[in-house]
C-alpha positions as protocol buffer text, in pm:
chain_id: "A"
residue {
  index: 1
  type: MET
  ca { x: 0 y: 0 z: 0 }
}
residue {
  index: 2
  type: HIS
  ca { x: 283 y: 237 z: 87 }
}
residue {
  index: 3
  type: ARG
  ca { x: 453 y: 160 z: -245 }
}
residue {
  index: 4
  type: GLY
  ca { x: 135 y: 238 z: -440 }
}
residue {
  index: 5
  type: THR
  ca { x: 113 y: 578 z: -269 }
}
residue {
  index: 6
  type: GLN
  ca { x: 473 y: 654 z: -366 }
}
residue {
  index: 7
  type: GLU
  ca { x: 409 y: 552 z: -728 }
}
residue {
  index: 8
  type: GLY
  ca { x: 97 y: 771 z: -739 }
}
residue {
  index: 9
  type: ALA
  ca { x: 290 y: 1068 z: -603 }
}
residue {
  index: 10
  type: MET
  ca { x: 570 y: 1011 z: -854 }
}
residue {
  index: 11
  type: ALA
  ca { x: 319 y: 993 z: -1140 }
}
residue {
  index: 12
  type: SER
  ca { x: 158 y: 1315 z: -1019 }
}
residue {
  index: 13
  type: ARG
  ca { x: 496 y: 1493 z: -1007 }
}
residue {
  index: 14
  type: LEU
  ca { x: 584 y: 1367 z: -1355 }
}
residue {
  index: 15
  type: LEU
  ca { x: 249 y: 1489 z: -1491 }
}
residue {
  index: 16
  type: HIS
  ca { x: 307 y: 1829 z: -1327 }
}
residue {
  index: 17
  type: ARG
  ca { x: 654 y: 1857 z: -1485 }
}
residue {
  index: 18
  type: LEU
  ca { x: 520 y: 1757 z: -1824 }
}
residue {
  index: 19
  type: ARG
  ca { x: 255 y: 2028 z: -1806 }
}
residue {
  index: 20
  type: HIS
  ca { x: 517 y: 2292 z: -1729 }
}
residue {
  index: 21
  type: ALA
  ca { x: 741 y: 2169 z: -2011 }
}
residue {
  index: 22
  type: LEU
  ca { x: 451 y: 2194 z: -2253 }
}
residue {
  index: 23
  type: ALA
  ca { x: 304 y: 2518 z: -2116 }
}
residue {
  index: 24
  type: GLY
  ca { x: 389 y: 2706 z: -2437 }
}
residue {
  index: 25
  type: ASP
  ca { x: 138 y: 2494 z: -2636 }
}
residue {
  index: 26
  type: GLY
  ca { x: -178 y: 2673 z: -2524 }
}
residue {
  index: 27
  type: PRO
  ca { x: -492 y: 2479 z: -2433 }
}
residue {
  index: 28
  type: GLY
  ca { x: -497 y: 2116 z: -2545 }
}
residue {
  index: 29
  type: GLU
  ca { x: -737 y: 1985 z: -2805 }
}
residue {
  index: 30
  type: ALA
  ca { x: -1016 y: 1766 z: -2672 }
}
residue {
  index: 31
  type: ALA
  ca { x: -1002 y: 1514 z: -2958 }
}
residue {
  index: 32
  type: ALA
  ca { x: -729 y: 1254 z: -2943 }
}
residue {
  index: 33
  type: SER
  ca { x: -538 y: 1173 z: -3260 }
}
residue {
  index: 34
  type: PRO
  ca { x: -540 y: 820 z: -3409 }
}
residue {
  index: 35
  type: GLU
  ca { x: -181 y: 786 z: -3289 }
}
residue {
  index: 36
  type: ALA
  ca { x: -294 y: 854 z: -2930 }
}
residue {
  index: 37
  type: GLU
  ca { x: -563 y: 585 z: -2957 }
}
residue {
  index: 38
  type: GLN
  ca { x: -292 y: 325 z: -3022 }
}
residue {
  index: 39
  type: PHE
  ca { x: -174 y: 376 z: -2664 }
}
residue {
  index: 40
  type: PRO
  ca { x: -478 y: 320 z: -2438 }
}
residue {
  index: 41
  type: GLU
  ca { x: -271 y: 370 z: -2123 }
}
residue {
  index: 42
  type: SER
  ca { x: -255 y: 743 z: -2202 }
}
residue {
  index: 43
  type: SER
  ca { x: -633 y: 763 z: -2149 }
}
residue {
  index: 44
  type: GLU
  ca { x: -596 y: 661 z: -1785 }
}
residue {
  index: 45
  type: LEU
  ca { x: -479 y: 1008 z: -1682 }
}
residue {
  index: 46
  type: GLU
  ca { x: -735 y: 1147 z: -1437 }
}
residue {
  index: 47
  type: ASP
  ca { x: -686 y: 1523 z: -1464 }
}
residue {
  index: 48
  type: ASP
  ca { x: -897 y: 1800 z: -1619 }
}
residue {
  index: 49
  type: ASP
  ca { x: -653 y: 1849 z: -1907 }
}
residue {
  index: 50
  type: ALA
  ca { x: -588 y: 1477 z: -1953 }
}
residue {
  index: 51
  type: GLU
  ca { x: -732 y: 1447 z: -2304 }
}
residue {
  index: 52
  type: GLY
  ca { x: -533 y: 1735 z: -2450 }
}
residue {
  index: 53
  type: LEU
  ca { x: -218 y: 1633 z: -2268 }
}
residue {
  index: 54
  type: SER
  ca { x: -241 y: 1268 z: -2372 }
}
residue {
  index: 55
  type: SER
  ca { x: -296 y: 1361 z: -2737 }
}
residue {
  index: 56
  type: ARG
  ca { x: 30 y: 1557 z: -2735 }
}
residue {
  index: 57
  type: LEU
  ca { x: 230 y: 1296 z: -2539 }
}
residue {
  index: 58
  type: SER
  ca { x: 127 y: 968 z: -2698 }
}
residue {
  index: 59
  type: GLY
  ca { x: 414 y: 756 z: -2817 }
}
residue {
  index: 60
  type: THR
  ca { x: 671 y: 509 z: -2695 }
}
residue {
  index: 61
  type: LEU
  ca { x: 967 y: 594 z: -2472 }
}
residue {
  index: 62
  type: SER
  ca { x: 1248 y: 341 z: -2479 }
}
residue {
  index: 63
  type: PHE
  ca { x: 1565 y: 319 z: -2273 }
}
residue {
  index: 64
  type: THR
  ca { x: 1885 y: 165 z: -2404 }
}
residue {
  index: 65
  type: SER
  ca { x: 2149 y: -24 z: -2212 }
}
residue {
  index: 66
  type: ALA
  ca { x: 2469 y: 142 z: -2094 }
}
residue {
  index: 67
  type: GLU
  ca { x: 2673 y: -32 z: -2365 }
}
residue {
  index: 68
  type: ASP
  ca { x: 2457 y: 116 z: -2642 }
}
residue {
  index: 69
  type: ASP
  ca { x: 2476 y: 466 z: -2492 }
}
residue {
  index: 70
  type: GLU
  ca { x: 2792 y: 586 z: -2667 }
}
residue {
  index: 71
  type: ASP
  ca { x: 2700 y: 433 z: -3004 }
}
residue {
  index: 72
  type: ASP
  ca { x: 2348 y: 580 z: -2999 }
}
residue {
  index: 73
  type: GLU
  ca { x: 2466 y: 931 z: -2908 }
}
residue {
  index: 74
  type: ASP
  ca { x: 2719 y: 934 z: -3194 }
}
residue {
  index: 75
  type: GLU
  ca { x: 2455 y: 816 z: -3444 }
}
residue {
  index: 76
  type: ASP
  ca { x: 2195 y: 1064 z: -3315 }
}
residue {
  index: 77
  type: ASP
  ca { x: 2433 y: 1358 z: -3356 }
}
residue {
  index: 78
  type: GLU
  ca { x: 2514 y: 1262 z: -3715 }
}
residue {
  index: 79
  type: GLU
  ca { x: 2161 y: 1174 z: -3831 }
}
residue {
  index: 80
  type: ALA
  ca { x: 1929 y: 1438 z: -3686 }
}
residue {
  index: 81
  type: GLY
  ca { x: 1962 y: 1800 z: -3589 }
}
residue {
  index: 82
  type: PRO
  ca { x: 1767 y: 1948 z: -3296 }
}
residue {
  index: 83
  type: ASP
  ca { x: 1478 y: 2076 z: -3515 }
}
residue {
  index: 84
  type: GLN
  ca { x: 1428 y: 1766 z: -3731 }
}
residue {
  index: 85
  type: LEU
  ca { x: 1139 y: 1530 z: -3668 }
}
residue {
  index: 86
  type: PRO
  ca { x: 1219 y: 1169 z: -3584 }
}
residue {
  index: 87
  type: LEU
  ca { x: 1152 y: 914 z: -3858 }
}
residue {
  index: 88
  type: GLY
  ca { x: 813 y: 750 z: -3871 }
}
residue {
  index: 89
  type: ASP
  ca { x: 603 y: 1013 z: -3693 }
}
residue {
  index: 90
  type: GLY
  ca { x: 343 y: 1030 z: -3971 }
}
residue {
  index: 91
  type: THR
  ca { x: 418 y: 1370 z: -4132 }
}
residue {
  index: 92
  type: SER
  ca { x: 485 y: 1401 z: -4502 }
}
residue {
  index: 93
  type: GLY
  ca { x: 835 y: 1477 z: -4626 }
}
residue {
  index: 94
  type: GLU
  ca { x: 745 y: 1819 z: -4771 }
}
residue {
  index: 95
  type: ASP
  ca { x: 570 y: 1941 z: -4457 }
}
residue {
  index: 96
  type: ALA
  ca { x: 858 y: 1824 z: -4239 }
}
residue {
  index: 97
  type: GLU
  ca { x: 1110 y: 2015 z: -4450 }
}
residue {
  index: 98
  type: ARG
  ca { x: 912 y: 2342 z: -4451 }
}
residue {
  index: 99
  type: SER
  ca { x: 804 y: 2373 z: -4090 }
}
residue {
  index: 100
  type: PRO
  ca { x: 988 y: 2290 z: -3767 }
}
residue {
  index: 101
  type: PRO
  ca { x: 800 y: 2087 z: -3504 }
}
residue {
  index: 102
  type: PRO
  ca { x: 566 y: 2281 z: -3274 }
}
residue {
  index: 103
  type: ASP
  ca { x: 713 y: 2402 z: -2946 }
}
residue {
  index: 104
  type: GLY
  ca { x: 519 y: 2140 z: -2749 }
}
residue {
  index: 105
  type: GLN
  ca { x: 658 y: 1856 z: -2957 }
}
residue {
  index: 106
  type: ARG
  ca { x: 1010 y: 1992 z: -2921 }
}
residue {
  index: 107
  type: GLY
  ca { x: 953 y: 2025 z: -2544 }
}
residue {
  index: 108
  type: SER
  ca { x: 830 y: 1667 z: -2512 }
}
residue {
  index: 109
  type: GLN
  ca { x: 1127 y: 1540 z: -2716 }
}
residue {
  index: 110
  type: LEU
  ca { x: 1360 y: 1729 z: -2483 }
}
residue {
  index: 111
  type: LEU
  ca { x: 1187 y: 1589 z: -2175 }
}
residue {
  index: 112
  type: ALA
  ca { x: 1206 y: 1234 z: -2313 }
}
residue {
  index: 113
  type: ARG
  ca { x: 1578 y: 1279 z: -2376 }
}
residue {
  index: 114
  type: GLN
  ca { x: 1629 y: 1409 z: -2022 }
}
residue {
  index: 115
  type: LEU
  ca { x: 1444 y: 1108 z: -1881 }
}
residue {
  index: 116
  type: GLN
  ca { x: 1659 y: 873 z: -2088 }
}
residue {
  index: 117
  type: ASP
  ca { x: 1979 y: 1041 z: -1967 }
}
residue {
  index: 118
  type: PHE
  ca { x: 1863 y: 1025 z: -1604 }
}
residue {
  index: 119
  type: TRP
  ca { x: 1772 y: 655 z: -1640 }
}
residue {
  index: 120
  type: LYS
  ca { x: 2110 y: 568 z: -1793 }
}
residue {
  index: 121
  type: LYS
  ca { x: 2302 y: 752 z: -1520 }
}
residue {
  index: 122
  type: SER
  ca { x: 2099 y: 596 z: -1238 }
}
residue {
  index: 123
  type: ARG
  ca { x: 2145 y: 244 z: -1379 }
}
residue {
  index: 124
  type: ASN
  ca { x: 2524 y: 285 z: -1384 }
}
residue {
  index: 125
  type: THR
  ca { x: 2544 y: 418 z: -1029 }
}
residue {
  index: 126
  type: LEU
  ca { x: 2548 y: 180 z: -734 }
}
residue {
  index: 127
  type: ALA
  ca { x: 2413 y: 339 z: -419 }
}
residue {
  index: 128
  type: PRO
  ca { x: 2522 y: 150 z: -107 }
}
residue {
  index: 129
  type: GLN
  ca { x: 2232 y: 46 z: 116 }
}
residue {
  index: 130
  type: ARG
  ca { x: 2269 y: -62 z: 476 }
}
residue {
  index: 131
  type: LEU
  ca { x: 2056 y: -363 z: 562 }
}
residue {
  index: 132
  type: LEU
  ca { x: 2012 y: -540 z: 893 }
}
residue {
  index: 133
  type: PHE
  ca { x: 1940 y: -914 z: 899 }
}
residue {
  index: 134
  type: GLU
  ca { x: 1810 y: -1087 z: 1209 }
}
residue {
  index: 135
  type: VAL
  ca { x: 1733 y: -1458 z: 1247 }
}
residue {
  index: 136
  type: THR
  ca { x: 1389 y: -1469 z: 1406 }
}
residue {
  index: 137
  type: SER
  ca { x: 1330 y: -1845 z: 1404 }
}
residue {
  index: 138
  type: ALA
  ca { x: 1476 y: -2182 z: 1309 }
}
residue {
  index: 139
  type: ASN
  ca { x: 1234 y: -2472 z: 1263 }
}
residue {
  index: 140
  type: VAL
  ca { x: 1308 y: -2837 z: 1189 }
}
residue {
  index: 141
  type: VAL
  ca { x: 1105 y: -2954 z: 891 }
}
residue {
  index: 142
  type: LYS
  ca { x: 1045 y: -3327 z: 845 }
}
residue {
  index: 143
  type: ASP
  ca { x: 963 y: -3401 z: 484 }
}
residue {
  index: 144
  type: PRO
  ca { x: 1023 y: -3777 z: 448 }
}
residue {
  index: 145
  type: PRO
  ca { x: 1272 y: -3897 z: 349 }
}
residue {
  index: 146
  type: SER
  ca { x: 1455 y: -3568 z: 419 }
}
residue {
  index: 147
  type: LYS
  ca { x: 1482 y: -3352 z: 728 }
}
residue {
  index: 148
  type: TYR
  ca { x: 1613 y: -2993 z: 727 }
}
residue {
  index: 149
  type: VAL
  ca { x: 1608 y: -2666 z: 918 }
}
residue {
  index: 150
  type: LEU
  ca { x: 1407 y: -2374 z: 783 }
}
residue {
  index: 151
  type: TYR
  ca { x: 1548 y: -2037 z: 895 }
}
residue {
  index: 152
  type: THR
  ca { x: 1336 y: -1722 z: 899 }
}
residue {
  index: 153
  type: LEU
  ca { x: 1518 y: -1391 z: 872 }
}
residue {
  index: 154
  type: ALA
  ca { x: 1383 y: -1041 z: 918 }
}
residue {
  index: 155
  type: LEU
  ca { x: 1534 y: -791 z: 675 }
}
residue {
  index: 156
  type: MET
  ca { x: 1529 y: -428 z: 784 }
}
residue {
  index: 157
  type: GLY
  ca { x: 1643 y: -159 z: 542 }
}
residue {
  index: 158
  type: PRO
  ca { x: 1664 y: 217 z: 542 }
}
residue {
  index: 159
  type: GLY
  ca { x: 1322 y: 367 z: 575 }
}
residue {
  index: 160
  type: PRO
  ca { x: 1069 y: 474 z: 832 }
}
residue {
  index: 161
  type: PRO
  ca { x: 1116 y: 299 z: 1167 }
}
residue {
  index: 162
  type: ASP
  ca { x: 749 y: 193 z: 1176 }
}
residue {
  index: 163
  type: CYS
  ca { x: 793 y: -5 z: 853 }
}
residue {
  index: 164
  type: GLN
  ca { x: 746 y: -382 z: 887 }
}
residue {
  index: 165
  type: PRO
  ca { x: 1061 y: -583 z: 808 }
}
residue {
  index: 166
  type: ALA
  ca { x: 1055 y: -828 z: 520 }
}
residue {
  index: 167
  type: GLN
  ca { x: 1047 y: -1195 z: 620 }
}
residue {
  index: 168
  type: ILE
  ca { x: 1254 y: -1454 z: 432 }
}
residue {
  index: 169
  type: SER
  ca { x: 1230 y: -1827 z: 506 }
}
residue {
  index: 170
  type: ARG
  ca { x: 1486 y: -2057 z: 343 }
}
residue {
  index: 171
  type: ARG
  ca { x: 1711 y: -2353 z: 411 }
}
residue {
  index: 172
  type: TYR
  ca { x: 2063 y: -2298 z: 540 }
}
residue {
  index: 173
  type: SER
  ca { x: 2211 y: -2416 z: 209 }
}
residue {
  index: 174
  type: ASP
  ca { x: 2015 y: -2144 z: 22 }
}
residue {
  index: 175
  type: PHE
  ca { x: 2156 y: -1869 z: 245 }
}
residue {
  index: 176
  type: GLU
  ca { x: 2504 y: -2020 z: 217 }
}
residue {
  index: 177
  type: ARG
  ca { x: 2480 y: -2015 z: -166 }
}
residue {
  index: 178
  type: LEU
  ca { x: 2361 y: -1652 z: -156 }
}
residue {
  index: 179
  type: HIS
  ca { x: 2657 y: -1559 z: 66 }
}
residue {
  index: 180
  type: ARG
  ca { x: 2906 y: -1723 z: -175 }
}
residue {
  index: 181
  type: ASN
  ca { x: 2753 y: -1541 z: -475 }
}
residue {
  index: 182
  type: LEU
  ca { x: 2765 y: -1206 z: -294 }
}
residue {
  index: 183
  type: GLN
  ca { x: 3128 y: -1266 z: -197 }
}
residue {
  index: 184
  type: ARG
  ca { x: 3215 y: -1339 z: -559 }
}
residue {
  index: 185
  type: GLN
  ca { x: 3041 y: -1025 z: -691 }
}
residue {
  index: 186
  type: PHE
  ca { x: 3126 y: -780 z: -410 }
}
residue {
  index: 187
  type: ARG
  ca { x: 3461 y: -887 z: -267 }
}
residue {
  index: 188
  type: GLY
  ca { x: 3541 y: -562 z: -83 }
}
residue {
  index: 189
  type: PRO
  ca { x: 3215 y: -498 z: 104 }
}
residue {
  index: 190
  type: MET
  ca { x: 3157 y: -869 z: 177 }
}
residue {
  index: 191
  type: ALA
  ca { x: 3506 y: -928 z: 322 }
}
residue {
  index: 192
  type: ALA
  ca { x: 3399 y: -806 z: 666 }
}
residue {
  index: 193
  type: ILE
  ca { x: 3079 y: -1014 z: 676 }
}
residue {
  index: 194
  type: SER
  ca { x: 3107 y: -1360 z: 830 }
}
residue {
  index: 195
  type: PHE
  ca { x: 2851 y: -1630 z: 768 }
}
residue {
  index: 196
  type: PRO
  ca { x: 2741 y: -1827 z: 1077 }
}
residue {
  index: 197
  type: GLN
  ca { x: 2784 y: -2204 z: 1089 }
}
residue {
  index: 198
  type: SER
  ca { x: 2478 y: -2426 z: 1105 }
}
residue {
  index: 199
  type: HIS
  ca { x: 2421 y: -2578 z: 1450 }
}
residue {
  index: 200
  type: TYR
  ca { x: 2161 y: -2831 z: 1343 }
}
């Protein structure tokens, strides 16, 4: 429930920023274009100006991987200038050559580019998080012909103190395998973390 509230607030902030970026357009048209109808998720906006805004913002936003970043930027600089329309947007060749895109379209293209840049930077940045693990129970499970111990851990991360910790229940061998994988991937930070021996 808390996560849904955060997502709703983030969507509201994004919608607010989009409106300000497109403020030079004037009032939005009430009728959605055929291109906007191809993306039904744009009709789920629940604001007064939702129809006009969604007709201007319909389209697909894609993010590339970090490896493709340098190649794509070089190709983009060579192929298209800042005032050219992207290929396949539905305008005829003559109209595209004579008139630059409207300010709103240019603003939305700029915003999409900023979002892509932010996404790429955040994916390449590792932010250390401090987590606290606590073993809350250890139960012997008899599942003939095998018998094993099921450990339950509470995982507490950074956040509000009233937040409920996550519960994880697994066998000792599963936690041991996780510890080995983490040591292999993060040698430095994991060097100081010891893994307890099983007493069962």
